[in-house]
Every structure is written in C-alpha cells, then in structure tokens.
N, CA, C and O of each residue as an XYZ file, in Angstrom:
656
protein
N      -4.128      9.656    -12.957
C      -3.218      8.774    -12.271
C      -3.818      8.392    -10.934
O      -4.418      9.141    -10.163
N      -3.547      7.063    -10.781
C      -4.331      6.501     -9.473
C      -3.427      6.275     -8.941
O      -2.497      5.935     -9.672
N      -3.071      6.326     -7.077
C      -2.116      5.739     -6.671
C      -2.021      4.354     -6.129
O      -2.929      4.153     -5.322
N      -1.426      3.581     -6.255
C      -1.891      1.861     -5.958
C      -1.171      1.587     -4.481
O      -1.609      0.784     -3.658
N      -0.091      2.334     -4.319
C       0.681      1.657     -3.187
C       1.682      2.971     -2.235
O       1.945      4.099     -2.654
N       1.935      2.596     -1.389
C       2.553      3.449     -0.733
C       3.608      4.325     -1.355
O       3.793      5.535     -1.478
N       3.953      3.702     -1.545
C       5.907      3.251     -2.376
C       5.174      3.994     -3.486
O       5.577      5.040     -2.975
N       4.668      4.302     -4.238
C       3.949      5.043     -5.615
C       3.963      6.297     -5.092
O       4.376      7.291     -5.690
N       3.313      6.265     -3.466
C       3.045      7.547     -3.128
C       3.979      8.563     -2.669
O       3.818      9.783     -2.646
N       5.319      7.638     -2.185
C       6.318      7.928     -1.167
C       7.245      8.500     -2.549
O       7.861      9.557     -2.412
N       7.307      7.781     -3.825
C       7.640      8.284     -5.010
C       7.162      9.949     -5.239
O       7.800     10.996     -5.129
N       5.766      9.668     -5.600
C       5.856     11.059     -5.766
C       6.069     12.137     -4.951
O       6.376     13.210     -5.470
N       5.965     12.043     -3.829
C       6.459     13.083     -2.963
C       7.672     13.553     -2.484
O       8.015     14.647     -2.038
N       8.464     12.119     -2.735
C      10.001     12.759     -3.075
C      10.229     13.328     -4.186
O      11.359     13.760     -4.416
N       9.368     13.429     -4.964
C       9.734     14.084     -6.766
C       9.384     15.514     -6.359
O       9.831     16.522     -6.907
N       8.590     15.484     -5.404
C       8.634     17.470     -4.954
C       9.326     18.033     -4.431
O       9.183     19.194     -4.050
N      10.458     17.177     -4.256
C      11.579     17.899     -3.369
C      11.998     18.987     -4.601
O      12.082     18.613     -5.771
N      12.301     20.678     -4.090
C      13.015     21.278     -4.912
C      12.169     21.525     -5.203
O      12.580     22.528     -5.788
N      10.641     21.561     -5.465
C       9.900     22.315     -6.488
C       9.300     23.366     -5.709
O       8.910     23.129     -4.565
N       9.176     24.668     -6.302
C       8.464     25.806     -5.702
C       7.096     26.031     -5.712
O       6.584     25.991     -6.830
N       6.287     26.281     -4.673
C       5.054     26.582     -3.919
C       4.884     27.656     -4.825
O       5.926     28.287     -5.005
N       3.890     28.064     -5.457
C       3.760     29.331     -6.234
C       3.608     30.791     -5.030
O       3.570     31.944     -5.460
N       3.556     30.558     -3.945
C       3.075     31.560     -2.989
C       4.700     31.592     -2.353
O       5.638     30.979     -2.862
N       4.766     32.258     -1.402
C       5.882     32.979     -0.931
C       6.469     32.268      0.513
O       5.436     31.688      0.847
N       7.033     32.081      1.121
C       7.222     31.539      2.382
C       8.293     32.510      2.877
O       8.361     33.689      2.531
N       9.283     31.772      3.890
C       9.792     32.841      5.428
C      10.921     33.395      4.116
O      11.732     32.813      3.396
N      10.497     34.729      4.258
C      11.995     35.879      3.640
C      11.299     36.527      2.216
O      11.713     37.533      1.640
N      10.383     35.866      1.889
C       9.364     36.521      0.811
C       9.639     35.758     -0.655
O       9.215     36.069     -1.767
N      10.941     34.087     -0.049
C      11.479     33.523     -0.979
C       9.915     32.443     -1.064
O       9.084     32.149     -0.205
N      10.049     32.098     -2.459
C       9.203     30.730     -2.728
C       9.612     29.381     -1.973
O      10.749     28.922     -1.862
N       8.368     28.837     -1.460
C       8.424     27.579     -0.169
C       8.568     26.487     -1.437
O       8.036     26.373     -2.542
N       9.663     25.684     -0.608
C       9.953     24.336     -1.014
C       8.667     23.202     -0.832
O       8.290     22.624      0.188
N       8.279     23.144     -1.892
C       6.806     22.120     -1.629
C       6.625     21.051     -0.833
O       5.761     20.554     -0.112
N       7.738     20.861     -1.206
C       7.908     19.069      0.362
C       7.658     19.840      1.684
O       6.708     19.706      2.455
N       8.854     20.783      1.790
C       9.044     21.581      3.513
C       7.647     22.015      3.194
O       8.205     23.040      2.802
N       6.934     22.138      3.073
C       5.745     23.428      3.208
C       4.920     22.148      3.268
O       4.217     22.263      4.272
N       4.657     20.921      2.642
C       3.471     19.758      3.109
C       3.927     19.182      4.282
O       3.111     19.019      5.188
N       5.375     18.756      4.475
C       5.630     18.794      6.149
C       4.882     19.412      7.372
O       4.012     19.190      8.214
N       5.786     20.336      6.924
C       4.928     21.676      8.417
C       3.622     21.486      8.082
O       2.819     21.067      8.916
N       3.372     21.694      7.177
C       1.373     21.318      7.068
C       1.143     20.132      7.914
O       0.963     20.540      9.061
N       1.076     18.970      7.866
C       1.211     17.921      8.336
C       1.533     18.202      9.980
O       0.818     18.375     10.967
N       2.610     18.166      9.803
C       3.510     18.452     11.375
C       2.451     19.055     12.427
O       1.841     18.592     13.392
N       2.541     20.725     11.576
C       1.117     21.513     12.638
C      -0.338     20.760     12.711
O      -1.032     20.942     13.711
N      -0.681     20.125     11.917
C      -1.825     19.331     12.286
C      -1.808     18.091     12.905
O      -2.842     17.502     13.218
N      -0.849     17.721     13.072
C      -0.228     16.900     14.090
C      -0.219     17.189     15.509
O      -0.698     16.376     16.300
N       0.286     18.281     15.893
C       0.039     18.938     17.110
C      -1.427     19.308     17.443
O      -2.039     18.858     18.412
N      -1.900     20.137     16.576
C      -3.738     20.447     16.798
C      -4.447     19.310     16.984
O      -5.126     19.119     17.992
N      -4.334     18.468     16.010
C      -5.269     17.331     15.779
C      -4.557     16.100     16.271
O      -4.543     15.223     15.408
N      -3.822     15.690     17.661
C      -2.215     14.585     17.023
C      -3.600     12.888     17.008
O      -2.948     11.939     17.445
N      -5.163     12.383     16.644
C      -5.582     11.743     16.914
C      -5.970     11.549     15.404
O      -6.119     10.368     15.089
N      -6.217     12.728     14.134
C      -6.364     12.871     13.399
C      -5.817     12.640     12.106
O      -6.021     13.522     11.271
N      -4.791     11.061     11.574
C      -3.995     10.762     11.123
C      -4.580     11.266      9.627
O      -3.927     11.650      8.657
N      -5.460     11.185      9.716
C      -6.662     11.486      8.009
C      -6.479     13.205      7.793
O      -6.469     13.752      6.690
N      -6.390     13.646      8.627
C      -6.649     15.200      8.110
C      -5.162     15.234      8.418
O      -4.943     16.408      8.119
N      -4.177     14.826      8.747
C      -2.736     15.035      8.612
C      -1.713     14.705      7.471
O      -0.658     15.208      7.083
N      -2.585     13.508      7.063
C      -1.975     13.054      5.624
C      -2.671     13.740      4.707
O      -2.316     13.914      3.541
N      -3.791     14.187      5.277
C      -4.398     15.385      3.789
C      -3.437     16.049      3.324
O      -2.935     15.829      2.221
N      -2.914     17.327      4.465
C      -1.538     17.840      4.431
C      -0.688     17.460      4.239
O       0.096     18.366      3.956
N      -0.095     16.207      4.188
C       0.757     15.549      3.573
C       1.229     15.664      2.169
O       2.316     15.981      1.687
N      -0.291     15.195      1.482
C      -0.071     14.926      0.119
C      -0.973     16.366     -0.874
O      -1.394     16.434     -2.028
N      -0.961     16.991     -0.120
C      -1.488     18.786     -0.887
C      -0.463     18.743     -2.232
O      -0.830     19.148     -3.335
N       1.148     18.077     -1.911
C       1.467     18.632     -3.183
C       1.606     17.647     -4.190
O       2.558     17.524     -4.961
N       0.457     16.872     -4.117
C       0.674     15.772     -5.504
C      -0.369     16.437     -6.234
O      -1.163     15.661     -6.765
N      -0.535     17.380     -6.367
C      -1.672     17.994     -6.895
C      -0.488     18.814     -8.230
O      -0.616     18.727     -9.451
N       0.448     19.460     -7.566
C       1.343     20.294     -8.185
C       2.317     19.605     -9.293
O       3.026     20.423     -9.879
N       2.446     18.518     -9.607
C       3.019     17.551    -10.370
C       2.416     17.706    -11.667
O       1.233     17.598    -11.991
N       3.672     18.042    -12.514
C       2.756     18.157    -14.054
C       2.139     16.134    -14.457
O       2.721     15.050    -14.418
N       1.302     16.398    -14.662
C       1.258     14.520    -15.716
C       0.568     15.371    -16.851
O      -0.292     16.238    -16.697
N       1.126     14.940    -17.998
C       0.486     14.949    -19.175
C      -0.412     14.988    -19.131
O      -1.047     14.734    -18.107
N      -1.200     15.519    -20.849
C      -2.671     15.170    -20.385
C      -3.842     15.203    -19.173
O      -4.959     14.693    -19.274
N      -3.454     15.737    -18.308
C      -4.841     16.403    -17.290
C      -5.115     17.339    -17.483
O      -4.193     18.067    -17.851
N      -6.124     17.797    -17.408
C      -6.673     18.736    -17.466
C      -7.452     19.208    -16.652
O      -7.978     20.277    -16.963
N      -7.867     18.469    -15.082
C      -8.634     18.721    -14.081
C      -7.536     19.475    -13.202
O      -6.360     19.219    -13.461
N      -7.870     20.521    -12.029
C      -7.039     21.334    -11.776
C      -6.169     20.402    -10.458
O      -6.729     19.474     -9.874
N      -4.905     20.789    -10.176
C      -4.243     20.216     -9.011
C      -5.462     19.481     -8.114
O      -5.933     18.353     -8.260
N      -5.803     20.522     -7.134
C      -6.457     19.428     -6.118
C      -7.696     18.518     -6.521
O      -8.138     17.739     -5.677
N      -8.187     18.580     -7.595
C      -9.065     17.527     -8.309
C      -7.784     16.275     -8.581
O      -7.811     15.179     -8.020
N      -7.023     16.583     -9.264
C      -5.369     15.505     -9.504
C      -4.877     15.109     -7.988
O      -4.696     13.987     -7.515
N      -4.784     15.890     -7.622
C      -4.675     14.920     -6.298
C      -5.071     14.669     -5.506
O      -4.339     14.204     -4.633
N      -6.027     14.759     -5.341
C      -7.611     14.408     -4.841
C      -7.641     12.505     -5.463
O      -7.388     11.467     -4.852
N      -8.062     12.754     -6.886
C      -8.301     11.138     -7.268
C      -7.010     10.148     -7.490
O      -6.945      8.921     -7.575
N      -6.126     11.054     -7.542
C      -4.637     10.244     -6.778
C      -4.787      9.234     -5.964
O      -4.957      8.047     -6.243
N      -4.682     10.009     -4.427
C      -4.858      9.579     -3.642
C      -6.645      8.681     -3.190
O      -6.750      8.172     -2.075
N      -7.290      8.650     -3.727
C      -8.669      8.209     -2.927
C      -8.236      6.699     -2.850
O      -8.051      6.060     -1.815
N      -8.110      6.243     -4.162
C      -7.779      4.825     -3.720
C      -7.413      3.886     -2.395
O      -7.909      2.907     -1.837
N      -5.944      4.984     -2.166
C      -5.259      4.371     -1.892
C      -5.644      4.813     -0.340
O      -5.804      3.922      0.495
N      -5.775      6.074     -0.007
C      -6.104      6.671      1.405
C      -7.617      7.031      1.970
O      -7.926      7.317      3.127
N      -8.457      6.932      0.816
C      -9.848      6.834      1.055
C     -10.622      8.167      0.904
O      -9.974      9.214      0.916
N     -11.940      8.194      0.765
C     -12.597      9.344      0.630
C     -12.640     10.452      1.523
O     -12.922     11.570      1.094
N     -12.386     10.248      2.736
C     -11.955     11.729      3.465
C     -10.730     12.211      2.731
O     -10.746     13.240      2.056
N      -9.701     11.470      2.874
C      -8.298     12.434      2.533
C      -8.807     12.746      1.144
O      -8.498     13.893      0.822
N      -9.256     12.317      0.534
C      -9.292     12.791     -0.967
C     -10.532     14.112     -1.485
O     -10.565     14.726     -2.552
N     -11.457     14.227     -0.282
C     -11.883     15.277     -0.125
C     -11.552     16.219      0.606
O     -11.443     17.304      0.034
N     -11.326     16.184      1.813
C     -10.403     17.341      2.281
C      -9.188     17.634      1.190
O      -9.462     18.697      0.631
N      -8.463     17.313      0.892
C      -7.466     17.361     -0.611
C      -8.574     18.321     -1.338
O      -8.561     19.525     -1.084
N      -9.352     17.876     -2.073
C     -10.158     18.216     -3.066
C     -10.639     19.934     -2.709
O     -10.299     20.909     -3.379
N     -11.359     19.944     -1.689
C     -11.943     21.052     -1.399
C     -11.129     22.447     -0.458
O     -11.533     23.601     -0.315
N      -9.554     21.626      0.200
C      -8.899     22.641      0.600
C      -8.865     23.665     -0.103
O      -9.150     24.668      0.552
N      -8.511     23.964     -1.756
C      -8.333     25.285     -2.261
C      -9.669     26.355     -2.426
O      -9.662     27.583     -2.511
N     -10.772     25.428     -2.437
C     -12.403     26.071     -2.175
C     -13.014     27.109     -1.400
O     -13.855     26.815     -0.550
N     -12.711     28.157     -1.586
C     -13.085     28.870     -0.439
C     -14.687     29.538     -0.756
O     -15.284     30.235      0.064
N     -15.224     29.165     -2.109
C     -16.891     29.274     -1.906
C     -17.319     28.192     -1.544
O     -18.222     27.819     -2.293
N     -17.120     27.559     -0.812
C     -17.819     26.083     -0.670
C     -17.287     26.097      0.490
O     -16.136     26.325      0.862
N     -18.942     25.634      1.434
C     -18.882     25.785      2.993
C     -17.934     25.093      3.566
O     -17.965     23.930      3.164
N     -16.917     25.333      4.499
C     -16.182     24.371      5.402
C     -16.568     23.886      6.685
O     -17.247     24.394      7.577
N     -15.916     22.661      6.568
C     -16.346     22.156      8.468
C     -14.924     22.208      9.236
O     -13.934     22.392      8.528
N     -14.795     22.099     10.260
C     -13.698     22.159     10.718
C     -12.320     21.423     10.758
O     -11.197     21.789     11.104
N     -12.843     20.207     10.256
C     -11.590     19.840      9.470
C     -10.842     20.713      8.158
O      -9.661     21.043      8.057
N     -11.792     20.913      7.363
C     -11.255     21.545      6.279
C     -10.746     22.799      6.732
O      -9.641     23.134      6.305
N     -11.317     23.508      7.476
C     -10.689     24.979      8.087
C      -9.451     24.884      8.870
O      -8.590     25.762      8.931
N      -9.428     23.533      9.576
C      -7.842     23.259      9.899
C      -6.777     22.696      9.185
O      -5.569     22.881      9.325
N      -7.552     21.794      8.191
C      -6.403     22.010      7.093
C      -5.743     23.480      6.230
O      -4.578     23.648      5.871
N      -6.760     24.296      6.082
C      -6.411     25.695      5.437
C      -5.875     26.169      6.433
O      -4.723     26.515      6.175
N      -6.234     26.391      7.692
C      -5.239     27.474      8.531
C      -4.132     26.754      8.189
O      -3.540     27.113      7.172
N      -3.635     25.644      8.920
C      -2.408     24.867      8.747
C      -1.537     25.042      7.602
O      -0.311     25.134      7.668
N      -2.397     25.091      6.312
C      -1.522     25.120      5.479
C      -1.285     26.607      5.221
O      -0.314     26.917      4.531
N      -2.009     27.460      5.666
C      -1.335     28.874      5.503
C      -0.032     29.036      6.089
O       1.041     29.390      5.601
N      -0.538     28.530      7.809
C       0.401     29.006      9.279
C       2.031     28.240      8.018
O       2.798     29.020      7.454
N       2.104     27.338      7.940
C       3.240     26.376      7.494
C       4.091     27.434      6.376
O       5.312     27.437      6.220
N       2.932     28.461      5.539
C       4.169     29.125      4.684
C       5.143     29.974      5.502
O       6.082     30.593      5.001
N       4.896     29.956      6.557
C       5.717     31.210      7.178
C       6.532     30.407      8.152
O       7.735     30.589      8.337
N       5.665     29.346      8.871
C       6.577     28.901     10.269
C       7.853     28.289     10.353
O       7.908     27.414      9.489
N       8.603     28.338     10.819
C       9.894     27.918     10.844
C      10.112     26.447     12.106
O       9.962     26.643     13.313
N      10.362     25.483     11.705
C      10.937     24.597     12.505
C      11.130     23.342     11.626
O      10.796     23.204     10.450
N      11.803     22.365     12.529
C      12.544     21.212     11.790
C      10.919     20.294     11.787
O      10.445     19.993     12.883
N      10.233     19.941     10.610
C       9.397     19.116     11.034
C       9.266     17.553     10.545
O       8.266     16.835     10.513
N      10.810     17.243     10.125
C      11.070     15.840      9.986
C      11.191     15.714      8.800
O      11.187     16.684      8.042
N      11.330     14.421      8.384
C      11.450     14.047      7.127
C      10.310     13.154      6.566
O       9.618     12.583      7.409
N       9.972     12.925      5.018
C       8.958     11.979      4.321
C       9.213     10.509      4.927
O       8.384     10.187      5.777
N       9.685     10.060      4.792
C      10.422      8.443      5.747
C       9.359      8.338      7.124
O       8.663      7.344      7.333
N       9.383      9.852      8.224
C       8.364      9.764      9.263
C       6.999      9.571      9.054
O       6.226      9.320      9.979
N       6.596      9.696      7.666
C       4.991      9.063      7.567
C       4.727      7.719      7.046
O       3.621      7.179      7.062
N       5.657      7.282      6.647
C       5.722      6.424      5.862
C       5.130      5.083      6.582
O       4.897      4.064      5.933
N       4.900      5.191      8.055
C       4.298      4.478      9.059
C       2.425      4.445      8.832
O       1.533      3.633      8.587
N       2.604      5.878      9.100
C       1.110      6.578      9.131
C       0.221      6.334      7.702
O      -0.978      6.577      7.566
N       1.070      5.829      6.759
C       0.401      6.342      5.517
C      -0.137      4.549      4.728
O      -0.957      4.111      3.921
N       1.182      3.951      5.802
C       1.058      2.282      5.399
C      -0.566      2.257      6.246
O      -1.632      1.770      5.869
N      -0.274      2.864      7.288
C      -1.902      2.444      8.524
C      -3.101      2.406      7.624
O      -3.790      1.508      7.139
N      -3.090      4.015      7.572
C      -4.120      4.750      6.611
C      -4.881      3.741      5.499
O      -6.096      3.551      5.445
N      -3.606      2.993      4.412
C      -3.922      2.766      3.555
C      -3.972      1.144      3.732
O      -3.884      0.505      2.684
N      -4.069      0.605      4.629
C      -4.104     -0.423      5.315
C      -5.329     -1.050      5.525
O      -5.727     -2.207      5.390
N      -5.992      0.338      6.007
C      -7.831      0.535      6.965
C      -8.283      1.058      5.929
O      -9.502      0.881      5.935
N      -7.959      1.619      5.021
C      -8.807      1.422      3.824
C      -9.091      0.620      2.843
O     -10.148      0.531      2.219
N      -7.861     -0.120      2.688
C      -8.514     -0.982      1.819
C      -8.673     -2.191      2.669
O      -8.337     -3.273      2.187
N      -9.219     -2.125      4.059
C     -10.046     -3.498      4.652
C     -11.191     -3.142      4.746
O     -12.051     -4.021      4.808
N     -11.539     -1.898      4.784
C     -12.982     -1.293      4.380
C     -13.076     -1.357      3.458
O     -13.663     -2.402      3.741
N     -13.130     -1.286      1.909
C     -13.180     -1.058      0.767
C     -13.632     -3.116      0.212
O     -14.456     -3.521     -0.608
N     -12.814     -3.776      0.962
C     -12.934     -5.577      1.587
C     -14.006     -5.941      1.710
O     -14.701     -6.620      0.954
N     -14.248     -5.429      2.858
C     -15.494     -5.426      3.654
C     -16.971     -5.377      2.812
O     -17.929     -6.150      2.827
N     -16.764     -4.357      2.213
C     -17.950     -4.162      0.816
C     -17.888     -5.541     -0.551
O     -18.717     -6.163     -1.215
N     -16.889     -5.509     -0.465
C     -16.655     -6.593     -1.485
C     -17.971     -8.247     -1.441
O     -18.803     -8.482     -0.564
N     -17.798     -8.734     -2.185
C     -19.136     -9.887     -2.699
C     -17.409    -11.271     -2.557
O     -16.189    -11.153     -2.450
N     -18.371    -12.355     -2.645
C     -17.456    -13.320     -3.215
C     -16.911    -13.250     -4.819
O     -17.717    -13.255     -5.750
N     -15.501    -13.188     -5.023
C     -15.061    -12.823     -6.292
C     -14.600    -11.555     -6.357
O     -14.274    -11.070     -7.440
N     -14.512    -10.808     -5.099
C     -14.321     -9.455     -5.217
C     -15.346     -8.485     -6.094
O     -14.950     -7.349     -6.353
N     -16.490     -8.858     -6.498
C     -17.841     -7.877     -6.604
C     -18.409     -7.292     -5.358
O     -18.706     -7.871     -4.313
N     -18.519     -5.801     -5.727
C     -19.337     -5.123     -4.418
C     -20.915     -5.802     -4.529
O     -21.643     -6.204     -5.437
N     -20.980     -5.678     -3.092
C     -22.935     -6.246     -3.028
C     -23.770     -5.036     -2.810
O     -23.215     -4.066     -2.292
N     -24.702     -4.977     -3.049
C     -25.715     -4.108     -3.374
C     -26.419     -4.295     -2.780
O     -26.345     -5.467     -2.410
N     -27.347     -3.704     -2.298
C     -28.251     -3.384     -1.672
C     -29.512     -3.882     -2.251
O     -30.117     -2.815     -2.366
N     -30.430     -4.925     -2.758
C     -31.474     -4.583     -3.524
C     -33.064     -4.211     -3.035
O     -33.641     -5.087     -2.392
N     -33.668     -3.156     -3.270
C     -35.036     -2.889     -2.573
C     -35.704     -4.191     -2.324
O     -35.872     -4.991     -3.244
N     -36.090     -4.429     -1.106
C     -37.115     -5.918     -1.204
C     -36.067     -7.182     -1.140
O     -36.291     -8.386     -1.263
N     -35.146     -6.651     -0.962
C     -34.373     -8.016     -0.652
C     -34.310     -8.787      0.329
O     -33.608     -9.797      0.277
C-alpha cells in the first residue's frame, strides 16, 4: 500500500485509535498506539522543534501495525513504503530502520528510538492527529516539488547520461 495523499494518511492513523502497542505503557497496561505515536512525535518536537521529518517519523511508526492482507514484509518495511511517496525518503527510512538495532544509528535515528521508548511511559496531554495535519500537508508538499524538480517534460525523470 502506497500512500497518495494526506487525507489517506490522516485515515489511517485514525484507524489506530484503540489499537494496542504490543509493549506495555504507564501502569504496566498496553499503550494506545495513536497516544504512544503522539508523545513520540510531541517529545521530538521539543528535542528537535526544527526537525518536522524526524517528528512525523514518529508520527506515523504506527502504520506499520495495521494488518493489510497479503504483506508479508514486516511492519516498519509496511510503513516505511507507505509513507515514502508521500513524505519522502528520510521519513521512510528513519521509519524503516527505527526497529534495527544491528544496524548502525546516527542521531536522528537514536532520537527517534529514545523518543519512542521515553513516550511508553510519559504522561502528558500531547494533542490531537488534526495538530499535524498542518505539518504533514508541508512535508508532503516539499516533497513532491522535489520529486517535480527531477521530472523531464511529460513527467519522465532525466538522467544523467555519461558524456552528455
């Protein structure tokens, strides 16, 4: 599943409302997947507040958790190529490689993992899905005017050719 549009995306992430985090959050009860990509988000908001790309990473951690038929690649590979389209190749690698912990991190990715640890436990109001819905139009805005940008007349990418 590819995501094409905001509104696709803003879809599925209200479909996680109610669904349980397989890990534990505040009281030793299972975290509500929406509240738990919030605070993810939220706290990297505060650390990073310049960093709209590694905040919507956290954002969308739980479109990974969504059954679709037929996949067979694991969550953050699923929502990883979800999202690239639509939010571009950082978010869709940070996505991708957050659950990785043999595979070297840079400090983005290490602040997405703390973040999303700190978030199973922390307690505060950190808004609602509606508050990104700004951030996520931007995001996906500047990506696909980059993605433009590459484009040929006719919408073909141009190439590079040796000796050209």
């Amino acid at each position: 599943m590819e995501l094409r549009t905001v509104e696709e995306l803003m879809d599925l992430l209200h479909a996680c409302r109610g669904t349980r985090a397989g890990r534990t959050g505040h009281g030793g009860a299972p975290a509500d997947t929406c509240e738990h990509a919030l605070r993810t988000a939220a706290l990297l908001r505060r650390g990073r507040p310049a960093d709209k790309e590694l905040q919507v990473a956290g954002l969308v951690l739980p479109v990974g958790r969504l059954p679709w038929s037929g996949a067979t690649a694991a969550g953050a590979d699923r929502a990883a190529d979800a999202v690239r389209a639509l939010l571009g190749e950082r978010v869709a690698g940070l996505v991708r490689h957050r659950p990785r912990y043999d595979l070297p991190a840079g400090d983005d990715l290490l602040a997405l993992r703390e973040a999303d640890e700190e978030a199973r436990t922390a307690r505060f109001d950190a808004g609602v899905l509606e508050d990104w819905r700004t951030v996520l139009e931007l995001l996906a805005a500047r990506d696909h005017a980059r993605s433009r940008s590459a484009d040929g007349p006719g919408g073909r990418r141009l190439h590079h050719r040796p000796g050209a």
